[in-house]
Short mmCIF file of C-alpha atoms and ligand atoms in Angstrom, two decimals:
data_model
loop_
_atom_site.label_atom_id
_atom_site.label_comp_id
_atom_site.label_asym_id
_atom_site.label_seq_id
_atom_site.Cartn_x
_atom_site.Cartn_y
_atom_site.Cartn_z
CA UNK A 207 -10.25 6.53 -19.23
CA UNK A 208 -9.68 3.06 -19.08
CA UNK A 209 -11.67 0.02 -17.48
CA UNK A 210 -12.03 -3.61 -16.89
CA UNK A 211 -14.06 -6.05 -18.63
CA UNK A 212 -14.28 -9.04 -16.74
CA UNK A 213 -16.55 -12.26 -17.23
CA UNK A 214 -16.79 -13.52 -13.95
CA UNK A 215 -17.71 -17.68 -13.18
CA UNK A 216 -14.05 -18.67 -13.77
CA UNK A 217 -12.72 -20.68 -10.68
CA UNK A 218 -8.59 -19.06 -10.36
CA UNK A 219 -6.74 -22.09 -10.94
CA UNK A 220 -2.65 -21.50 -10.48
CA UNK A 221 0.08 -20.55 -8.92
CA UNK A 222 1.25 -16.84 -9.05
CA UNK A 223 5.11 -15.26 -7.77
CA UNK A 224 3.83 -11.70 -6.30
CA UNK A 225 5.65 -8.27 -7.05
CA UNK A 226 7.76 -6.10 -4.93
CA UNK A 227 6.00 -4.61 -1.83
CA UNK A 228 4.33 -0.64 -3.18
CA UNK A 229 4.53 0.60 0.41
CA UNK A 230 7.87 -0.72 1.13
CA UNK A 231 9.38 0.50 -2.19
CA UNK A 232 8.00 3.89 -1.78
CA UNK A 233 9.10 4.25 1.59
CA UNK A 234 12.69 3.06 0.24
CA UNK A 235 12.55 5.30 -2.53
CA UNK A 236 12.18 8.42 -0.01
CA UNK A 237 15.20 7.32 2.35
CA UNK A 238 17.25 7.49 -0.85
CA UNK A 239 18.32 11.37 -0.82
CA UNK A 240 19.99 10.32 2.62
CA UNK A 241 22.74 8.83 0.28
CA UNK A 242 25.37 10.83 -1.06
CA UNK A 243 26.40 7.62 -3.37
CA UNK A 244 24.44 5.32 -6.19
CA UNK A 245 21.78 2.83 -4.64
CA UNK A 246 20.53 -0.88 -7.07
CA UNK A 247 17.16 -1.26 -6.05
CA UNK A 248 15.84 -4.25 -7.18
CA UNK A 249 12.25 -6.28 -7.26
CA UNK A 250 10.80 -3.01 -7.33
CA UNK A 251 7.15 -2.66 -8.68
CA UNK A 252 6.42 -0.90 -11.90
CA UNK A 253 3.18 1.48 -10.90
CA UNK A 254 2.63 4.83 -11.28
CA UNK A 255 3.14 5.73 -7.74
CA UNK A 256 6.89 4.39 -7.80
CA UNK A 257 7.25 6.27 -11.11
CA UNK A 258 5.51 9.43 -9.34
CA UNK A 259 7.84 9.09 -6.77
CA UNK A 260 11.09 8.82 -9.28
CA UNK A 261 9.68 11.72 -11.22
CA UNK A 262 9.71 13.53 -7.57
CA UNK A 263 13.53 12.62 -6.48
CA UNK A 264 14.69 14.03 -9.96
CA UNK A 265 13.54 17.33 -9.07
CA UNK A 266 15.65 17.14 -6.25
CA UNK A 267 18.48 16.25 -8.17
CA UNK A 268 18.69 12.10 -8.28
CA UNK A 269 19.06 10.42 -11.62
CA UNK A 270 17.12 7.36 -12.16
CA UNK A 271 17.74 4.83 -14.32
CA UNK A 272 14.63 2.20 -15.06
CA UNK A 273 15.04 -1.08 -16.47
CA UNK A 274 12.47 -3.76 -15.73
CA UNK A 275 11.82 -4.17 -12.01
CA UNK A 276 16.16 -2.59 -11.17
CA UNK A 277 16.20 0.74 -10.78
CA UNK A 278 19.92 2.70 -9.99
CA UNK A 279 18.71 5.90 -8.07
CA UNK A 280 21.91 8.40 -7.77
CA UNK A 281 21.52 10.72 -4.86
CA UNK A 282 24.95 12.40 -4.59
CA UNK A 283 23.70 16.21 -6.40
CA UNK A 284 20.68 16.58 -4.04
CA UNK A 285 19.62 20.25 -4.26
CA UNK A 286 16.45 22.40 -2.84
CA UNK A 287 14.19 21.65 -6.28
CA UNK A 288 11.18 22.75 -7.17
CA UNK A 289 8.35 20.02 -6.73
CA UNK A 290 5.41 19.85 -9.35
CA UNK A 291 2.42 19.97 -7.27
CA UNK A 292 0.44 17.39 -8.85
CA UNK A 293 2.89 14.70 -9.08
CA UNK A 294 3.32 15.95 -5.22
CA UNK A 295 -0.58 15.45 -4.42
CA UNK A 296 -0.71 11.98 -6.59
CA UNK A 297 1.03 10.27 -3.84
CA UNK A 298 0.82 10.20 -0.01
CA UNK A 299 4.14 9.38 0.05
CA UNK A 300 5.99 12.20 -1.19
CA UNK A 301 5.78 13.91 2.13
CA UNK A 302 7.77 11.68 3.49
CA UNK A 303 10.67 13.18 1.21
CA UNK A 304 10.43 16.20 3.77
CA UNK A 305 12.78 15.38 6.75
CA UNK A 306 15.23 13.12 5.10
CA UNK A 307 15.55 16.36 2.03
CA UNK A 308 15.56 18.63 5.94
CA UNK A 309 18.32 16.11 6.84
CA UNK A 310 20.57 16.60 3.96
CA UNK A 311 20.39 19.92 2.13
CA UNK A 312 18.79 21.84 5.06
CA UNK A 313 15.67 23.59 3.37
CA UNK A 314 13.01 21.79 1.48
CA UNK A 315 9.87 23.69 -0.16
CA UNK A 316 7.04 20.74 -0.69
CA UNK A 317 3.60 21.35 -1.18
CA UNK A 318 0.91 19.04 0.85
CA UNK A 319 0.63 15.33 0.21
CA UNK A 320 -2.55 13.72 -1.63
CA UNK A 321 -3.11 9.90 -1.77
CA UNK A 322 -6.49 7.26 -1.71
CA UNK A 323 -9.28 9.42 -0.53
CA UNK A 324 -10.43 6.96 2.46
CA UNK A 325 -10.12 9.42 5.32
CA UNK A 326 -8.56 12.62 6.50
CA UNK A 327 -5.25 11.60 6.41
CA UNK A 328 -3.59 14.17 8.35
CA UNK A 329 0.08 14.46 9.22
CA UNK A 330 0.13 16.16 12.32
CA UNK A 331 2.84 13.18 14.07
CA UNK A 332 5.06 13.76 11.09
CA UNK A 333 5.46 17.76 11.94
CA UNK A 334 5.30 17.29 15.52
CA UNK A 335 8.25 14.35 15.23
CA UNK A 336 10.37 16.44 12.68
CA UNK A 337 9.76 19.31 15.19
CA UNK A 338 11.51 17.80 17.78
CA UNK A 339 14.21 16.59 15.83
CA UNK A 340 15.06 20.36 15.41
CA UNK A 341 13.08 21.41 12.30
CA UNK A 342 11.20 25.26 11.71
CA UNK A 343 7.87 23.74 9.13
CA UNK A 344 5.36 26.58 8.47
CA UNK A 345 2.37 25.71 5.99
CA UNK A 346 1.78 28.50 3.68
CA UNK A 347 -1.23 28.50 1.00
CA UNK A 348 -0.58 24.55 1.05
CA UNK A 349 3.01 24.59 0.85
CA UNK A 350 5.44 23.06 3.28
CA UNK A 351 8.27 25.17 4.40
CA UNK A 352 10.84 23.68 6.18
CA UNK A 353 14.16 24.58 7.85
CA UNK A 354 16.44 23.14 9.83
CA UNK A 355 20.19 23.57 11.01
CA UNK A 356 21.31 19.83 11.59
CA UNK A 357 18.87 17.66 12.92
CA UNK A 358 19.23 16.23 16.31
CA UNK A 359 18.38 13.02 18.31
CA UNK A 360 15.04 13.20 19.69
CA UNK A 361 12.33 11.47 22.11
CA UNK A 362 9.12 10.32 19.89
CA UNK A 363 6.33 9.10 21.46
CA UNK A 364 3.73 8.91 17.98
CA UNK A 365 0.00 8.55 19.60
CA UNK A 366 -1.03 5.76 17.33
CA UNK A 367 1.31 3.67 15.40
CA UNK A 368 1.69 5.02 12.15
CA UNK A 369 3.67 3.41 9.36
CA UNK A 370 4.31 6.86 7.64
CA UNK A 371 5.49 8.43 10.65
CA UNK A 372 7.39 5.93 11.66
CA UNK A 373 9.30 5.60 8.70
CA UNK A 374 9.46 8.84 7.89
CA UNK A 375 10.68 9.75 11.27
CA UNK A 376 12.92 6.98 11.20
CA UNK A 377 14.68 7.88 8.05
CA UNK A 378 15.44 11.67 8.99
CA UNK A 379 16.80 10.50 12.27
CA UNK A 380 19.30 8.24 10.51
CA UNK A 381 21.62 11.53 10.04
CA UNK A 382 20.58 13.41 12.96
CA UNK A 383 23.18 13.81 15.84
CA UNK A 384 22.96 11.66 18.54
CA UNK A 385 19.90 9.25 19.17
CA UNK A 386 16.12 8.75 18.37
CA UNK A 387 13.78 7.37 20.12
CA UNK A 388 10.62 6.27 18.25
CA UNK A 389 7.93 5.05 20.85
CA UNK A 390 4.74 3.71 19.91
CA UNK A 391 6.13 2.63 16.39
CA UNK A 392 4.45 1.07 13.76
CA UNK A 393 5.18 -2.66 13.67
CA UNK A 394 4.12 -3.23 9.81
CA UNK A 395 7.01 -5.39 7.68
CA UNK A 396 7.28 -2.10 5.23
CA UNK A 397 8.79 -0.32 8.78
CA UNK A 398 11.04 -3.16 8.97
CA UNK A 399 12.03 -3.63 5.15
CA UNK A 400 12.83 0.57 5.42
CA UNK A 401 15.19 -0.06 8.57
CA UNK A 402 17.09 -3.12 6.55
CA UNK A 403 17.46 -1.02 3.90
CA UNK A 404 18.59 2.25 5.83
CA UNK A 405 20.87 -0.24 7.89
CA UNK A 406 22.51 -1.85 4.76
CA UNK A 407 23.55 1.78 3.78
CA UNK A 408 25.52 2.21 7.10
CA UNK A 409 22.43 3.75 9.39
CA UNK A 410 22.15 2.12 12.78
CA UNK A 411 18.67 1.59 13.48
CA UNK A 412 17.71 -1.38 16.31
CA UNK A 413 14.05 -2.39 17.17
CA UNK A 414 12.09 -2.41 13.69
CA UNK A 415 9.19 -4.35 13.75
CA UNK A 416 8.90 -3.37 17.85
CA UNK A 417 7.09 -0.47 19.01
CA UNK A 418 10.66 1.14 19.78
CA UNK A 419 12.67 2.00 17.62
CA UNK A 420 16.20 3.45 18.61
CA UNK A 421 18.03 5.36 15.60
CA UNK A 422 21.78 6.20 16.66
CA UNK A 423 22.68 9.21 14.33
CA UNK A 424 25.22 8.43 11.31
CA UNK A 425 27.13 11.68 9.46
CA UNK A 426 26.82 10.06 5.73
CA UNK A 427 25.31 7.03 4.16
CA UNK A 428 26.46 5.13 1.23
CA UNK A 429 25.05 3.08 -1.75
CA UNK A 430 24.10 -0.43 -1.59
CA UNK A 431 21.95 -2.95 -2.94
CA UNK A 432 18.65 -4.15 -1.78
CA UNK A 433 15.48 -6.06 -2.79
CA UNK A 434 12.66 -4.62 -2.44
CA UNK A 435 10.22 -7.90 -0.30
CA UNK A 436 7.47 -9.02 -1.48
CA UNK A 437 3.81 -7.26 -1.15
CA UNK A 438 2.00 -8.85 1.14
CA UNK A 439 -1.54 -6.81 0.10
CA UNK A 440 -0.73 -7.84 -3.12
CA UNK A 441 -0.14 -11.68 -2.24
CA UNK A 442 -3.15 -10.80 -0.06
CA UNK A 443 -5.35 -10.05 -2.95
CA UNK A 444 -4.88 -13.05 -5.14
CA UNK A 445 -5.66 -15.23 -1.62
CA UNK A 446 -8.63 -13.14 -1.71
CA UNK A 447 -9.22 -14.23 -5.29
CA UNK A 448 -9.10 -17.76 -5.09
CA UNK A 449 -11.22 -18.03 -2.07
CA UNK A 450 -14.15 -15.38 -3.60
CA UNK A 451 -14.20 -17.63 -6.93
CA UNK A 452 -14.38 -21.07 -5.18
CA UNK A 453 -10.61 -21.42 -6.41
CA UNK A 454 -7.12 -22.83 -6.00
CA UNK A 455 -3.99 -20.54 -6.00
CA UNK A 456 -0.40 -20.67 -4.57
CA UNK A 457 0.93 -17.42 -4.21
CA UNK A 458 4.80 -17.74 -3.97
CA UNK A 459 7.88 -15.51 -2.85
CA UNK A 460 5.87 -14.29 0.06
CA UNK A 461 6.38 -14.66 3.77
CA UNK A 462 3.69 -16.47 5.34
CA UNK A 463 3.97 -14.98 8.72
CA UNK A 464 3.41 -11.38 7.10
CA UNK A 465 -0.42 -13.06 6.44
CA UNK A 466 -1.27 -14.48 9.59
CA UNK A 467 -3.80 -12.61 10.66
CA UNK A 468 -5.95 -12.77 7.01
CA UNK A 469 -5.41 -16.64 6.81
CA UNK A 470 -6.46 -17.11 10.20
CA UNK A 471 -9.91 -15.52 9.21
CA UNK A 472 -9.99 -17.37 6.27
CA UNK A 473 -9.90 -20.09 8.07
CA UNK A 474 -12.56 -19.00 9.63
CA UNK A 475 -14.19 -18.40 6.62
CA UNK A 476 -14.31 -21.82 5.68
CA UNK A 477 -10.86 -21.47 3.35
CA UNK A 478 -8.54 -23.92 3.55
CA UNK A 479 -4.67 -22.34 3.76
CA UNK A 480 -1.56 -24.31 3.57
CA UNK A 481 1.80 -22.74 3.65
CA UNK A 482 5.24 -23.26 3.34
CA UNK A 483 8.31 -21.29 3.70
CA UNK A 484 7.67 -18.65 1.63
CA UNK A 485 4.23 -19.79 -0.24
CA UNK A 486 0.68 -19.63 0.58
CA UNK A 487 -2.33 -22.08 -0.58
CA UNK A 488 -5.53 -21.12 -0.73
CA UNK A 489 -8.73 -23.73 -1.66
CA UNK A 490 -11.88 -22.97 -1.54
CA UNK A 491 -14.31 -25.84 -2.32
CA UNK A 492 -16.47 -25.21 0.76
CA UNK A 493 -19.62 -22.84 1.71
CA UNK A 494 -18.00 -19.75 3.17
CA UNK A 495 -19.07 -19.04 6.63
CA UNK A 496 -19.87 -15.30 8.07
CA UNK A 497 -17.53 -13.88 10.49
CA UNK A 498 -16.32 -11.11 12.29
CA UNK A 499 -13.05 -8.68 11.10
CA UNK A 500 -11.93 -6.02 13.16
CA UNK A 501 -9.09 -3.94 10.92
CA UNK A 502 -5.98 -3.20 13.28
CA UNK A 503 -2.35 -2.24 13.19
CA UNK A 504 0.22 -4.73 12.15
CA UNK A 505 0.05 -7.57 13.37
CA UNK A 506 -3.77 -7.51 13.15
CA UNK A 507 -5.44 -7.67 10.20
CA UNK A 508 -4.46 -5.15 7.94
CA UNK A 509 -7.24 -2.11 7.30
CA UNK A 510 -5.77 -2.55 3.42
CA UNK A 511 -7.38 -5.96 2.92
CA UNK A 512 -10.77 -4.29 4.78
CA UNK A 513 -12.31 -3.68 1.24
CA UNK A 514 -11.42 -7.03 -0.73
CA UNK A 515 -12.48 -9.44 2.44
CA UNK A 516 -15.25 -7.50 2.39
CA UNK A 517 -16.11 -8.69 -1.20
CA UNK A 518 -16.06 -12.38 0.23
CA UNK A 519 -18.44 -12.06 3.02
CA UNK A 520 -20.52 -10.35 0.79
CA UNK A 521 -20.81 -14.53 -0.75
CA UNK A 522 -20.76 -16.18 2.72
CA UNK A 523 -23.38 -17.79 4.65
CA UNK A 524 -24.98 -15.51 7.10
CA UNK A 525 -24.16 -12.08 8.26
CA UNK A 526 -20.73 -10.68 9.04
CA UNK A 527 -19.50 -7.77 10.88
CA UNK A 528 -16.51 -6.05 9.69
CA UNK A 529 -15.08 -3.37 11.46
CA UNK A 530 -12.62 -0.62 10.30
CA UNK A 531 -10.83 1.15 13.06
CA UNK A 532 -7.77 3.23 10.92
CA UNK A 533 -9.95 5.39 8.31
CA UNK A 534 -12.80 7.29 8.87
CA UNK A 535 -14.08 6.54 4.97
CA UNK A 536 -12.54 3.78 3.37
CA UNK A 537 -16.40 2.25 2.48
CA UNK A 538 -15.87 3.32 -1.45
CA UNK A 539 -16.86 0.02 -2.29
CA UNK A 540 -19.76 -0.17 -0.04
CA UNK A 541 -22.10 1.46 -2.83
CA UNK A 542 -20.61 -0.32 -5.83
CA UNK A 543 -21.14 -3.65 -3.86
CA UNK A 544 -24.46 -3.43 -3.80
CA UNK A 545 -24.91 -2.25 -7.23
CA UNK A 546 -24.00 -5.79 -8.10
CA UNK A 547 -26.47 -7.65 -5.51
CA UNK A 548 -24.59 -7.01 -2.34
CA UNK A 549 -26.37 -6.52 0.95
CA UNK A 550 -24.07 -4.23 2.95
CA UNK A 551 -25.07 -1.77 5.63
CA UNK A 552 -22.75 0.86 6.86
CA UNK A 553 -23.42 1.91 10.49
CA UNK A 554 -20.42 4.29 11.59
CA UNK A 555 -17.28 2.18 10.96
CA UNK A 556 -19.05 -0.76 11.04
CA UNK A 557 -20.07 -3.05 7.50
CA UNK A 558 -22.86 -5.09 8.14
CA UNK A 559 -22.40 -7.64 5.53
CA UNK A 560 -25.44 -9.82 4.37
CA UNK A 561 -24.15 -12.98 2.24
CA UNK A 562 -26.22 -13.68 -0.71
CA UNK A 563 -25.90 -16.72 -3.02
CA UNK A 564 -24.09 -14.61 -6.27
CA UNK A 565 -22.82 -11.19 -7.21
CA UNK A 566 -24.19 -9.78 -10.59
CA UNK A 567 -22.42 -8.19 -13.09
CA UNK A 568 -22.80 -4.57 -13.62
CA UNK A 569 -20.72 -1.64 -14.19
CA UNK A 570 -18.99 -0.15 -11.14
CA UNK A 571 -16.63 2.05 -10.24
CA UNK A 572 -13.39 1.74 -8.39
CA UNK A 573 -13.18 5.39 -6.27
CA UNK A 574 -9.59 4.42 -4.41
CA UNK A 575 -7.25 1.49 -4.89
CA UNK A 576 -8.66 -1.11 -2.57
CA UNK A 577 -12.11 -0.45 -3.14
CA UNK A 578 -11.00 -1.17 -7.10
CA UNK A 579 -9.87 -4.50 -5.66
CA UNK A 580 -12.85 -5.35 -4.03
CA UNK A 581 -14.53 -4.50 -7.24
CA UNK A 582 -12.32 -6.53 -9.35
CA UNK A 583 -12.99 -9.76 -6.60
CA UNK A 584 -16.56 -9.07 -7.22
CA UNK A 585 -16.65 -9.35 -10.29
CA UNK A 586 -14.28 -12.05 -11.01
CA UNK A 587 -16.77 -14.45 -8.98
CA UNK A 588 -20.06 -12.34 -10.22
CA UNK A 589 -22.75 -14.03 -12.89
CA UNK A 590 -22.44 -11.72 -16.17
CA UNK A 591 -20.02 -9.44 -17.35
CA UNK A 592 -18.66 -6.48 -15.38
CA UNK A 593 -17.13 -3.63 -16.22
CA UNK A 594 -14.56 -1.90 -13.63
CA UNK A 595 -14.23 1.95 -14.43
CA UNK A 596 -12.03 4.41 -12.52
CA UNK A 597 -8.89 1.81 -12.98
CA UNK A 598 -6.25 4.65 -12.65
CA UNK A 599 -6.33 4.18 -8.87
CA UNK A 600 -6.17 0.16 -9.10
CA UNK A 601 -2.90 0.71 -11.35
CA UNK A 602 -1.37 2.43 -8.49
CA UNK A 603 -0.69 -1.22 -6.45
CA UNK A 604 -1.45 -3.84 -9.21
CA UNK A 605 1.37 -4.63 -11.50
CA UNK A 606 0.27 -6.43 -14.74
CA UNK A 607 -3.22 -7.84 -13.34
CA UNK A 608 -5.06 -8.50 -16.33
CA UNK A 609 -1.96 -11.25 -17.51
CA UNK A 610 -1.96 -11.92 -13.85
CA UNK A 611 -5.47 -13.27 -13.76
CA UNK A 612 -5.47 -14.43 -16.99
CA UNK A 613 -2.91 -16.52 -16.30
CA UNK A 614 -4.93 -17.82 -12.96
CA UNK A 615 -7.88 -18.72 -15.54
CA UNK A 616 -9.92 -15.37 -15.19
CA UNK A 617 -11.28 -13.78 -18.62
CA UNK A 618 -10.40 -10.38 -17.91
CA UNK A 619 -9.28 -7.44 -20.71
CA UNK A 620 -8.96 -3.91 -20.44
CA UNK A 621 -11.04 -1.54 -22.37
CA UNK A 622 -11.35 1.67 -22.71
CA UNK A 623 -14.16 3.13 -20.50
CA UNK A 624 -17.54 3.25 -22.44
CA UNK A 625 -16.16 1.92 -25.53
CA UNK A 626 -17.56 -1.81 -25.21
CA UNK A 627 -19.70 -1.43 -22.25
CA UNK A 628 -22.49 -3.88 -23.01
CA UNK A 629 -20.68 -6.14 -25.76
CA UNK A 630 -20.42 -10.19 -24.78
CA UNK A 631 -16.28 -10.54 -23.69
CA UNK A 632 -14.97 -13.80 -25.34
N1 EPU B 757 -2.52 9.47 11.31
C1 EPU B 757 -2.69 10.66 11.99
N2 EPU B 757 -1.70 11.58 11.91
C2 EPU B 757 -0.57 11.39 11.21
C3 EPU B 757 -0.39 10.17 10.51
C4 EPU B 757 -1.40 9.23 10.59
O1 EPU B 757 -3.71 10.88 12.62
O2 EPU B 757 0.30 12.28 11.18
C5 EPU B 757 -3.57 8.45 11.35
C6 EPU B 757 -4.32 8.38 10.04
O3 EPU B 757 -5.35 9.34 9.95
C7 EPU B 757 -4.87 6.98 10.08
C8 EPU B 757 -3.73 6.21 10.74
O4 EPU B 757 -2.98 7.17 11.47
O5 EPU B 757 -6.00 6.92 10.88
C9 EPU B 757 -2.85 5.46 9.76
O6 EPU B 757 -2.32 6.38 8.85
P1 EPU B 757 -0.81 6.27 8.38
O7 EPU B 757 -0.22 7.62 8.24
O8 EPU B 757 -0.10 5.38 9.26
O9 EPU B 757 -1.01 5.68 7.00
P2 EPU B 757 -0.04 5.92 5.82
O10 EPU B 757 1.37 5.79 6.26
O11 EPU B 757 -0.45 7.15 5.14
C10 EPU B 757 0.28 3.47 5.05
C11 EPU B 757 0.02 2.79 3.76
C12 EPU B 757 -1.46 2.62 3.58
C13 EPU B 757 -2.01 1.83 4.75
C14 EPU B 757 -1.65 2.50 6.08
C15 EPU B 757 -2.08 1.72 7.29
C16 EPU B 757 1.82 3.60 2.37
C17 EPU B 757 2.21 4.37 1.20
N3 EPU B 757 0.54 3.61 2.67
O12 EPU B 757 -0.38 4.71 4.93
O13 EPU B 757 -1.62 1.89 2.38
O14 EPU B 757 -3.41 1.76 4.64
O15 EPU B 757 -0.23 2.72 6.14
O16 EPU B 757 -1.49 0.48 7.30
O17 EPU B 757 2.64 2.94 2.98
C18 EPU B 757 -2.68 1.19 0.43
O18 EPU B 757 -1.65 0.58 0.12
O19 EPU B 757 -3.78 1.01 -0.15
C19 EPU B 757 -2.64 2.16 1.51
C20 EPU B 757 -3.52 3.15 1.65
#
């Protein structure tokens, strides 16, 4: 098991490019065995969810070639394959392989997703979606077994807007017959990135980033190229970063209008943000001030940077509320928080966040990616040394993040857990 070692004090100092987008590359990667042809991804992150989820296309039959951040994915021998449950439960994602697999072979045997445990995660819109598109889905001992003969145009109305669903949805509907109507859609930028990438293959999909979507049914799609856009929780993150440590970091090759809603409350905060066409600034030479967050679809501010801003209150001057409204549980950090000084109070979905002057270093925890952010913030800005255990499910969305933050100024190694708990980090 392996951890983080960080010495925390070190202001970030830098400027940073950010990765390809996890969610959008994932949700890519699972539109691909629509494509009876080659597709060059490129800018695509290197974590072990995207290589879970090329592990999972090659036992339906796509060959995948890696090299750095291009990947060739060739989807033209799809077949019914037999998926290895754990790779299958490692990933939320690799349900959404179900309807476009139901789309082009016809039959698809999958056993039940898995993913960050931060709530109940059901996929009840998914089924009833695929349903009326035309599909038979029977759970059996935790297998998914699907049938369908030709999927056809549907009305969707999802009850809450649902970036899976939507993009799942969206995707098998590309070769359905006739048209789809997805009401209610999610609005996030991963929706849209899918629908640009769907499009660019010959799908006709009008209304991403709306909350309708209207799919007009295609009989084949071909290869392409596409970049994968940048990750905004990722650009999101090292904002978080410089503001927590009192910092000064440009994050570059995002879009800034994918952020608004976390630089307006760091403005609140007391951050000052500066941005251009496609870079951020964050400083941070002021006393951060309390506030109030409220976690809400896209636009509002997204429920994945919940944990991290939560970190920074947890330094700010008075109390703050924050407020998360998509999970049930994602307070995995709540705990670990406190173990380094942190005065939070959970009541229902509700963080009541006490600022205190300093974090102090101790050893933590991360129990789902996020939370292992929040963790990593913590202790980046915390007096002492602390050590971050549990890193498996920060590796999931954090490409190279120990040369990343060493190259912002942080002293930060990876160790392996227990090993050099204790020892000064130079
Ligand atoms: N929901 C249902 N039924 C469904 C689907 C969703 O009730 O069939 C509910 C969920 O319980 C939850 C809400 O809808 O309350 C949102 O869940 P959703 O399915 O939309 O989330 P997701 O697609 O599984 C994606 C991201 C998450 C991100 C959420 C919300 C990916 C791979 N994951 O999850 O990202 O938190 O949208 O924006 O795209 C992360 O990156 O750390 C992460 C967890």
């Amino acid at each position: 098991m392996q951890a983080y070692r960080i010495k925390g004090g070190n202001r970030l100092i830098g400027s940073i490019e950010v990765k390809g987008s996890k969610n959008a590359a994932l949700a890519v990667m699972s539109g691909l065995v629509l494509v009876n042809g080659t597709v060059h991804l490129t800018n695509v992150p290197d974590l072990s969810d995207t290589r879970a989820k090329a592990r999972l296309l090659e036992k339906f039959g796509a060959r995948v070639q890696w090299e750095k951040d291009n990947v060739w994915i060739d989807c033209s021998n799809i077949h019914p394959g037999e998926a290895d449950e754990s790779v299958v439960r490692s990933i939320r994602t690799s349900f959404y392989l179900l309807g476009p697999l139901l789309a082009r072979i016809g039959k698809v045997v999958l056993p039940s997703p898995g993913g960050c445990k931060i709530g109940a995660r059901p996929v009840d819109f998914h089924l009833k979606g695929l349903e009326l598109l035309g599909a038979k889905i029977e759970l059996i001992g935790g297998v998914y077994y699907a049938e369908a003969n030709g999927l056809r145009g549907a009305e969707i109305y999802l009850d809450f807007p649902s970036p899976g669903a939507t993009q799942h949805l969206m995707s098998a509907a590309t070769l359905a017959s006739g048209a789809t109507v997805i009401d209610n859609a999610a609005m996030e930028p991963e929706v849209t990135a899918l629908a640009d990438f769907l499009n660019a293959l010959g799908a006709r999909i009008e209304g991403a980033g709306t909350s309708k979507i209207t799919i007009q049914g295609v009989t084949s799609l071909k290869g392409a190229n596409y970049r994968i856009p940048a990750d905004r929780l990722q650009a999101g993150t090292y904002m978080l970063g410089a503001a927590i440590t009192g910092g000064d970091v440009t994050v570059t090759g995002v879009l800034p209008e994918h952020q608004t809603a976390l630089t307006k409350k760091l403005g609140e905060a007391n951050v000052k943000v500066t941005e251009g066409s496609d870079w951020i600034r964050v400083e941070a030479n002021q006393e951060l001030q309390a506030i109030k967050v409220m976690t809400m679809p896209y636009p509002g501010f997204a429920t994945d940077m919940q944990q991290p801003m939560a970190a920074l209150l947890c330094i700010a001057n008075g109390t703050s509320i924050l407020e998360e409204t998509i999970y049930e549980s994602r307070i995995g950090h709540v705990q670990e928080l406190n173990r380094m000084g942190a005065k939070i109070r959970i009541e229902g979905r509700v963080a009541i966040i006490t600022g205190i002057p300093k974090f102090k270093g101790a050893t933590v925890e991360a129990s789902d990616l996020r939370a292992g952010a929040a963790l990593v913030l913590a202790s980046l800005a915390a007096e002492g040394t602390s050590t971050v255990r549990n890193i498996h499910h920060i590796v999931r969305g954090y490409q190279d993040l120990v040369p990343s933050l060493t190259s912002l100024g942080a002293t930060i190694e990876e160790v392996s857990s227990g090993d050099r708990e204790g020892l000064p980090i130079h």
